Amino acid sequence: FKQLIQDSDFVTGLVTFIIANIAEQGAGHDVKDWIFPLMAAHTLYACSLFFLFKSAIKFFRNNLETDLNPGELRPIKDVTVFSVFVFIYLFIMYYFGFYVASLLLIWASVVYFTEEVDVKIVGKALLTAIIACIVAYVVFTHVFYVPFPKSHLL
């Protein structure tokens, strides 16, 4: 079992399955819920089954990859940091609304994923985040008529 837990495909399949289950539980019963939460959940279930099946094949062939290459550490760190950003984003969106949360998420992500950070890069990242939020506002409110989540504090 220890080798199975160390296999990246098994862990990916398990985590994807858990996320799909959470997405499915959070979906409502309206027809519009098929557009995102339920379709996303079903897609994640399919991806999860693919990774779990792939891991099972490797397990039965006794070919599990449990060694972590040094080159894989940076992507793992990046995914972990971005996942933390997304969780923080969800809390900020609940309390301060879509625009403040999205602005902070885009800004923090661009700054984090830039190799060399200086004042000029931070300013450009903020400008990029502002432009992205303006474009999202125009496209979603005036083209698709999608209401954004409201803040609970502001």
mmCIF file with all atom_site columns, C-alpha atoms in Angstrom:
data_model
loop_
_atom_site.group_PDB
_atom_site.id
_atom_site.type_symbol
_atom_site.label_atom_id
_atom_site.label_alt_id
_atom_site.label_comp_id
_atom_site.label_asym_id
_atom_site.label_entity_id
_atom_site.label_seq_id
_atom_site.pdbx_PDB_ins_code
_atom_site.Cartn_x
_atom_site.Cartn_y
_atom_site.Cartn_z
_atom_site.occupancy
_atom_site.B_iso_or_equiv
_atom_site.pdbx_formal_charge
_atom_site.auth_seq_id
_atom_site.auth_comp_id
_atom_site.auth_asym_id
_atom_site.auth_atom_id
_atom_site.pdbx_PDB_model_num
ATOM 1   C CA . PHE A 1 1   ? 0.000   0.000  0.000   1.00 0.00 ? 1   PHE A CA 1
ATOM 2   C CA . LYS A 1 2   ? 2.914   2.327  0.754   1.00 0.00 ? 2   LYS A CA 1
ATOM 3   C CA . GLN A 1 3   ? 4.177   2.038  -2.833  1.00 0.00 ? 3   GLN A CA 1
ATOM 4   C CA . LEU A 1 4   ? 0.689   2.674  -4.170  1.00 0.00 ? 4   LEU A CA 1
ATOM 5   C CA . ILE A 1 5   ? 0.394   5.908  -2.165  1.00 0.00 ? 5   ILE A CA 1
ATOM 6   C CA . GLN A 1 6   ? 3.745   7.063  -3.553  1.00 0.00 ? 6   GLN A CA 1
ATOM 7   C CA . ASP A 1 7   ? 2.613   6.561  -7.159  1.00 0.00 ? 7   ASP A CA 1
ATOM 8   C CA . SER A 1 8   ? 1.769   9.938  -8.713  1.00 0.00 ? 8   SER A CA 1
ATOM 9   C CA . ASP A 1 9   ? -1.006  8.492  -10.912 1.00 0.00 ? 9   ASP A CA 1
ATOM 10  C CA . PHE A 1 10  ? -2.764  6.944  -7.923  1.00 0.00 ? 10  PHE A CA 1
ATOM 11  C CA . VAL A 1 11  ? -2.526  10.147 -5.890  1.00 0.00 ? 11  VAL A CA 1
ATOM 12  C CA . THR A 1 12  ? -3.726  12.206 -8.875  1.00 0.00 ? 12  THR A CA 1
ATOM 13  C CA . GLY A 1 13  ? -6.675  9.867  -9.394  1.00 0.00 ? 13  GLY A CA 1
ATOM 14  C CA . LEU A 1 14  ? -7.591  9.893  -5.716  1.00 0.00 ? 14  LEU A CA 1
ATOM 15  C CA . VAL A 1 15  ? -7.377  13.676 -5.357  1.00 0.00 ? 15  VAL A CA 1
ATOM 16  C CA . THR A 1 16  ? -9.322  14.180 -8.590  1.00 0.00 ? 16  THR A CA 1
ATOM 17  C CA . PHE A 1 17  ? -12.005 11.791 -7.362  1.00 0.00 ? 17  PHE A CA 1
ATOM 18  C CA . ILE A 1 18  ? -12.338 13.731 -4.088  1.00 0.00 ? 18  ILE A CA 1
ATOM 19  C CA . ILE A 1 19  ? -12.581 17.065 -5.931  1.00 0.00 ? 19  ILE A CA 1
ATOM 20  C CA . ALA A 1 20  ? -15.204 15.600 -8.299  1.00 0.00 ? 20  ALA A CA 1
ATOM 21  C CA . ASN A 1 21  ? -17.225 14.382 -5.335  1.00 0.00 ? 21  ASN A CA 1
ATOM 22  C CA . ILE A 1 22  ? -17.108 17.819 -3.699  1.00 0.00 ? 22  ILE A CA 1
ATOM 23  C CA . ALA A 1 23  ? -18.141 19.473 -6.993  1.00 0.00 ? 23  ALA A CA 1
ATOM 24  C CA . GLU A 1 24  ? -21.044 17.054 -7.404  1.00 0.00 ? 24  GLU A CA 1
ATOM 25  C CA . GLN A 1 25  ? -22.251 17.556 -3.833  1.00 0.00 ? 25  GLN A CA 1
ATOM 26  C CA . GLY A 1 26  ? -22.208 21.338 -4.274  1.00 0.00 ? 26  GLY A CA 1
ATOM 27  C CA . ALA A 1 27  ? -24.303 21.273 -7.445  1.00 0.00 ? 27  ALA A CA 1
ATOM 28  C CA . GLY A 1 28  ? -27.959 22.185 -7.339  1.00 0.00 ? 28  GLY A CA 1
ATOM 29  C CA . HIS A 1 29  ? -30.852 20.536 -9.121  1.00 0.00 ? 29  HIS A CA 1
ATOM 30  C CA . ASP A 1 30  ? -31.486 23.260 -11.671 1.00 0.00 ? 30  ASP A CA 1
ATOM 31  C CA . VAL A 1 31  ? -30.932 22.688 -15.396 1.00 0.00 ? 31  VAL A CA 1
ATOM 32  C CA . LYS A 1 32  ? -28.217 25.362 -15.376 1.00 0.00 ? 32  LYS A CA 1
ATOM 33  C CA . ASP A 1 33  ? -26.219 23.261 -12.939 1.00 0.00 ? 33  ASP A CA 1
ATOM 34  C CA . TRP A 1 34  ? -25.446 20.841 -15.750 1.00 0.00 ? 34  TRP A CA 1
ATOM 35  C CA . ILE A 1 35  ? -23.426 23.562 -17.449 1.00 0.00 ? 35  ILE A CA 1
ATOM 36  C CA . PHE A 1 36  ? -20.648 23.751 -14.929 1.00 0.00 ? 36  PHE A CA 1
ATOM 37  C CA . PRO A 1 37  ? -20.736 21.873 -11.630 1.00 0.00 ? 37  PRO A CA 1
ATOM 38  C CA . LEU A 1 38  ? -22.162 18.571 -12.793 1.00 0.00 ? 38  LEU A CA 1
ATOM 39  C CA . MET A 1 39  ? -20.353 18.456 -16.143 1.00 0.00 ? 39  MET A CA 1
ATOM 40  C CA . ALA A 1 40  ? -17.116 19.394 -14.383 1.00 0.00 ? 40  ALA A CA 1
ATOM 41  C CA . ALA A 1 41  ? -17.734 16.695 -11.772 1.00 0.00 ? 41  ALA A CA 1
ATOM 42  C CA . HIS A 1 42  ? -18.423 14.045 -14.412 1.00 0.00 ? 42  HIS A CA 1
ATOM 43  C CA . THR A 1 43  ? -15.333 15.087 -16.373 1.00 0.00 ? 43  THR A CA 1
ATOM 44  C CA . LEU A 1 44  ? -13.247 14.897 -13.203 1.00 0.00 ? 44  LEU A CA 1
ATOM 45  C CA . TYR A 1 45  ? -14.692 11.467 -12.417 1.00 0.00 ? 45  TYR A CA 1
ATOM 46  C CA . ALA A 1 46  ? -13.636 10.283 -15.887 1.00 0.00 ? 46  ALA A CA 1
ATOM 47  C CA . CYS A 1 47  ? -10.120 11.698 -15.409 1.00 0.00 ? 47  CYS A CA 1
ATOM 48  C CA . SER A 1 48  ? -9.959  10.126 -11.963 1.00 0.00 ? 48  SER A CA 1
ATOM 49  C CA . LEU A 1 49  ? -10.930 6.718  -13.300 1.00 0.00 ? 49  LEU A CA 1
ATOM 50  C CA . PHE A 1 50  ? -8.296  7.022  -16.020 1.00 0.00 ? 50  PHE A CA 1
ATOM 51  C CA . PHE A 1 51  ? -5.519  7.731  -13.502 1.00 0.00 ? 51  PHE A CA 1
ATOM 52  C CA . LEU A 1 52  ? -6.709  5.059  -11.066 1.00 0.00 ? 52  LEU A CA 1
ATOM 53  C CA . PHE A 1 53  ? -6.946  2.500  -13.880 1.00 0.00 ? 53  PHE A CA 1
ATOM 54  C CA . LYS A 1 54  ? -3.464  3.462  -15.100 1.00 0.00 ? 54  LYS A CA 1
ATOM 55  C CA . SER A 1 55  ? -2.120  3.101  -11.562 1.00 0.00 ? 55  SER A CA 1
ATOM 56  C CA . ALA A 1 56  ? -3.839  -0.281 -11.135 1.00 0.00 ? 56  ALA A CA 1
ATOM 57  C CA . ILE A 1 57  ? -2.225  -1.567 -14.324 1.00 0.00 ? 57  ILE A CA 1
ATOM 58  C CA . LYS A 1 58  ? 1.186   -0.431 -13.089 1.00 0.00 ? 58  LYS A CA 1
ATOM 59  C CA . PHE A 1 59  ? 0.494   -1.986 -9.676  1.00 0.00 ? 59  PHE A CA 1
ATOM 60  C CA . PHE A 1 60  ? -0.394  -5.399 -11.106 1.00 0.00 ? 60  PHE A CA 1
ATOM 61  C CA . ARG A 1 61  ? 2.600   -5.297 -13.443 1.00 0.00 ? 61  ARG A CA 1
ATOM 62  C CA . ASN A 1 62  ? 4.761   -4.385 -10.434 1.00 0.00 ? 62  ASN A CA 1
ATOM 63  C CA . ASN A 1 63  ? 5.927   -1.264 -12.275 1.00 0.00 ? 63  ASN A CA 1
ATOM 64  C CA . LEU A 1 64  ? 5.008   1.561  -9.880  1.00 0.00 ? 64  LEU A CA 1
ATOM 65  C CA . GLU A 1 65  ? 7.061   4.753  -10.132 1.00 0.00 ? 65  GLU A CA 1
ATOM 66  C CA . THR A 1 66  ? 7.775   5.778  -6.568  1.00 0.00 ? 66  THR A CA 1
ATOM 67  C CA . ASP A 1 67  ? 11.009  7.710  -7.051  1.00 0.00 ? 67  ASP A CA 1
ATOM 68  C CA . LEU A 1 68  ? 10.688  11.479 -7.192  1.00 0.00 ? 68  LEU A CA 1
ATOM 69  C CA . ASN A 1 69  ? 13.014  13.193 -9.634  1.00 0.00 ? 69  ASN A CA 1
ATOM 70  C CA . PRO A 1 70  ? 14.557  16.493 -8.483  1.00 0.00 ? 70  PRO A CA 1
ATOM 71  C CA . GLY A 1 71  ? 13.030  18.156 -11.558 1.00 0.00 ? 71  GLY A CA 1
ATOM 72  C CA . GLU A 1 72  ? 9.536   17.292 -10.300 1.00 0.00 ? 72  GLU A CA 1
ATOM 73  C CA . LEU A 1 73  ? 9.882   19.224 -7.041  1.00 0.00 ? 73  LEU A CA 1
ATOM 74  C CA . ARG A 1 74  ? 9.370   22.708 -8.550  1.00 0.00 ? 74  ARG A CA 1
ATOM 75  C CA . PRO A 1 75  ? 6.078   21.806 -10.305 1.00 0.00 ? 75  PRO A CA 1
ATOM 76  C CA . ILE A 1 76  ? 4.800   20.156 -7.123  1.00 0.00 ? 76  ILE A CA 1
ATOM 77  C CA . LYS A 1 77  ? 5.653   23.296 -5.148  1.00 0.00 ? 77  LYS A CA 1
ATOM 78  C CA . ASP A 1 78  ? 3.976   25.495 -7.792  1.00 0.00 ? 78  ASP A CA 1
ATOM 79  C CA . VAL A 1 79  ? 0.779   23.431 -7.790  1.00 0.00 ? 79  VAL A CA 1
ATOM 80  C CA . THR A 1 80  ? 0.681   23.466 -4.004  1.00 0.00 ? 80  THR A CA 1
ATOM 81  C CA . VAL A 1 81  ? 1.183   27.237 -3.802  1.00 0.00 ? 81  VAL A CA 1
ATOM 82  C CA . PHE A 1 82  ? -1.428  27.885 -6.489  1.00 0.00 ? 82  PHE A CA 1
ATOM 83  C CA . SER A 1 83  ? -3.894  25.585 -4.698  1.00 0.00 ? 83  SER A CA 1
ATOM 84  C CA . VAL A 1 84  ? -3.389  27.669 -1.557  1.00 0.00 ? 84  VAL A CA 1
ATOM 85  C CA . PHE A 1 85  ? -3.989  30.803 -3.676  1.00 0.00 ? 85  PHE A CA 1
ATOM 86  C CA . VAL A 1 86  ? -7.275  29.325 -4.927  1.00 0.00 ? 86  VAL A CA 1
ATOM 87  C CA . PHE A 1 87  ? -8.483  28.428 -1.426  1.00 0.00 ? 87  PHE A CA 1
ATOM 88  C CA . ILE A 1 88  ? -7.645  31.937 -0.218  1.00 0.00 ? 88  ILE A CA 1
ATOM 89  C CA . TYR A 1 89  ? -9.416  33.273 -3.332  1.00 0.00 ? 89  TYR A CA 1
ATOM 90  C CA . LEU A 1 90  ? -12.614 31.432 -2.366  1.00 0.00 ? 90  LEU A CA 1
ATOM 91  C CA . PHE A 1 91  ? -12.618 32.969 1.108   1.00 0.00 ? 91  PHE A CA 1
ATOM 92  C CA . ILE A 1 92  ? -11.845 36.447 -0.215  1.00 0.00 ? 92  ILE A CA 1
ATOM 93  C CA . MET A 1 93  ? -14.575 36.096 -2.855  1.00 0.00 ? 93  MET A CA 1
ATOM 94  C CA . TYR A 1 94  ? -17.116 35.179 -0.188  1.00 0.00 ? 94  TYR A CA 1
ATOM 95  C CA . TYR A 1 95  ? -16.333 38.213 1.947   1.00 0.00 ? 95  TYR A CA 1
ATOM 96  C CA . PHE A 1 96  ? -15.275 40.839 -0.616  1.00 0.00 ? 96  PHE A CA 1
ATOM 97  C CA . GLY A 1 97  ? -16.826 39.676 -3.884  1.00 0.00 ? 97  GLY A CA 1
ATOM 98  C CA . PHE A 1 98  ? -15.581 38.503 -7.256  1.00 0.00 ? 98  PHE A CA 1
ATOM 99  C CA . TYR A 1 99  ? -13.669 41.578 -8.367  1.00 0.00 ? 99  TYR A CA 1
ATOM 100 C CA . VAL A 1 100 ? -11.450 42.061 -5.317  1.00 0.00 ? 100 VAL A CA 1
ATOM 101 C CA . ALA A 1 101 ? -10.715 38.331 -5.097  1.00 0.00 ? 101 ALA A CA 1
ATOM 102 C CA . SER A 1 102 ? -9.983  37.973 -8.816  1.00 0.00 ? 102 SER A CA 1
ATOM 103 C CA . LEU A 1 103 ? -7.754  41.028 -8.843  1.00 0.00 ? 103 LEU A CA 1
ATOM 104 C CA . LEU A 1 104 ? -5.720  39.654 -5.925  1.00 0.00 ? 104 LEU A CA 1
ATOM 105 C CA . LEU A 1 105 ? -5.550  36.122 -7.350  1.00 0.00 ? 105 LEU A CA 1
ATOM 106 C CA . ILE A 1 106 ? -4.348  37.211 -10.782 1.00 0.00 ? 106 ILE A CA 1
ATOM 107 C CA . TRP A 1 107 ? -1.884  39.694 -9.315  1.00 0.00 ? 107 TRP A CA 1
ATOM 108 C CA . ALA A 1 108 ? -0.437  37.218 -6.803  1.00 0.00 ? 108 ALA A CA 1
ATOM 109 C CA . SER A 1 109 ? -0.246  34.453 -9.419  1.00 0.00 ? 109 SER A CA 1
ATOM 110 C CA . VAL A 1 110 ? 1.564   36.569 -11.987 1.00 0.00 ? 110 VAL A CA 1
ATOM 111 C CA . VAL A 1 111 ? 4.038   37.819 -9.382  1.00 0.00 ? 111 VAL A CA 1
ATOM 112 C CA . TYR A 1 112 ? 4.634   34.322 -7.987  1.00 0.00 ? 112 TYR A CA 1
ATOM 113 C CA . PHE A 1 113 ? 5.163   32.641 -11.358 1.00 0.00 ? 113 PHE A CA 1
ATOM 114 C CA . THR A 1 114 ? 7.527   35.343 -12.656 1.00 0.00 ? 114 THR A CA 1
ATOM 115 C CA . GLU A 1 115 ? 11.173  34.296 -12.408 1.00 0.00 ? 115 GLU A CA 1
ATOM 116 C CA . GLU A 1 116 ? 12.651  37.699 -11.570 1.00 0.00 ? 116 GLU A CA 1
ATOM 117 C CA . VAL A 1 117 ? 10.459  40.014 -9.533  1.00 0.00 ? 117 VAL A CA 1
ATOM 118 C CA . ASP A 1 118 ? 11.065  43.754 -9.248  1.00 0.00 ? 118 ASP A CA 1
ATOM 119 C CA . VAL A 1 119 ? 8.883   46.829 -8.791  1.00 0.00 ? 119 VAL A CA 1
ATOM 120 C CA . LYS A 1 120 ? 8.253   47.152 -12.534 1.00 0.00 ? 120 LYS A CA 1
ATOM 121 C CA . ILE A 1 121 ? 7.052   43.537 -12.794 1.00 0.00 ? 121 ILE A CA 1
ATOM 122 C CA . VAL A 1 122 ? 4.757   43.965 -9.785  1.00 0.00 ? 122 VAL A CA 1
ATOM 123 C CA . GLY A 1 123 ? 3.244   47.075 -11.402 1.00 0.00 ? 123 GLY A CA 1
ATOM 124 C CA . LYS A 1 124 ? 2.742   45.278 -14.720 1.00 0.00 ? 124 LYS A CA 1
ATOM 125 C CA . ALA A 1 125 ? 1.153   42.352 -12.889 1.00 0.00 ? 125 ALA A CA 1
ATOM 126 C CA . LEU A 1 126 ? -1.284  44.707 -11.163 1.00 0.00 ? 126 LEU A CA 1
ATOM 127 C CA . LEU A 1 127 ? -2.137  46.359 -14.489 1.00 0.00 ? 127 LEU A CA 1
ATOM 128 C CA . THR A 1 128 ? -2.678  42.933 -16.068 1.00 0.00 ? 128 THR A CA 1
ATOM 129 C CA . ALA A 1 129 ? -4.980  41.923 -13.206 1.00 0.00 ? 129 ALA A CA 1
ATOM 130 C CA . ILE A 1 130 ? -7.007  45.144 -13.514 1.00 0.00 ? 130 ILE A CA 1
ATOM 131 C CA . ILE A 1 131 ? -7.397  44.716 -17.282 1.00 0.00 ? 131 ILE A CA 1
ATOM 132 C CA . ALA A 1 132 ? -8.382  41.053 -16.879 1.00 0.00 ? 132 ALA A CA 1
ATOM 133 C CA . CYS A 1 133 ? -11.056 41.984 -14.315 1.00 0.00 ? 133 CYS A CA 1
ATOM 134 C CA . ILE A 1 134 ? -12.439 44.727 -16.578 1.00 0.00 ? 134 ILE A CA 1
ATOM 135 C CA . VAL A 1 135 ? -12.593 42.323 -19.532 1.00 0.00 ? 135 VAL A CA 1
ATOM 136 C CA . ALA A 1 136 ? -14.279 39.679 -17.358 1.00 0.00 ? 136 ALA A CA 1
ATOM 137 C CA . TYR A 1 137 ? -16.829 42.227 -16.175 1.00 0.00 ? 137 TYR A CA 1
ATOM 138 C CA . VAL A 1 138 ? -17.693 43.364 -19.704 1.00 0.00 ? 138 VAL A CA 1
ATOM 139 C CA . VAL A 1 139 ? -17.820 39.887 -21.211 1.00 0.00 ? 139 VAL A CA 1
ATOM 140 C CA . PHE A 1 140 ? -19.759 38.172 -18.459 1.00 0.00 ? 140 PHE A CA 1
ATOM 141 C CA . THR A 1 141 ? -22.202 40.941 -17.550 1.00 0.00 ? 141 THR A CA 1
ATOM 142 C CA . HIS A 1 142 ? -22.869 42.453 -20.986 1.00 0.00 ? 142 HIS A CA 1
ATOM 143 C CA . VAL A 1 143 ? -22.364 39.494 -23.346 1.00 0.00 ? 143 VAL A CA 1
ATOM 144 C CA . PHE A 1 144 ? -23.282 36.381 -21.347 1.00 0.00 ? 144 PHE A CA 1
ATOM 145 C CA . TYR A 1 145 ? -25.414 38.087 -18.630 1.00 0.00 ? 145 TYR A CA 1
ATOM 146 C CA . VAL A 1 146 ? -23.814 36.045 -15.848 1.00 0.00 ? 146 VAL A CA 1
ATOM 147 C CA . PRO A 1 147 ? -24.229 37.471 -12.356 1.00 0.00 ? 147 PRO A CA 1
ATOM 148 C CA . PHE A 1 148 ? -21.087 37.535 -10.269 1.00 0.00 ? 148 PHE A CA 1
ATOM 149 C CA . PRO A 1 149 ? -20.974 36.486 -6.627  1.00 0.00 ? 149 PRO A CA 1
ATOM 150 C CA . LYS A 1 150 ? -21.712 39.387 -4.298  1.00 0.00 ? 150 LYS A CA 1
ATOM 151 C CA . SER A 1 151 ? -19.626 40.228 -1.276  1.00 0.00 ? 151 SER A CA 1
ATOM 152 C CA . HIS A 1 152 ? -20.970 39.588 2.192   1.00 0.00 ? 152 HIS A CA 1
ATOM 153 C CA . LEU A 1 153 ? -19.097 42.478 3.806   1.00 0.00 ? 153 LEU A CA 1
ATOM 154 C CA . LEU A 1 154 ? -19.088 45.257 1.214   1.00 0.00 ? 154 LEU A CA 1
#
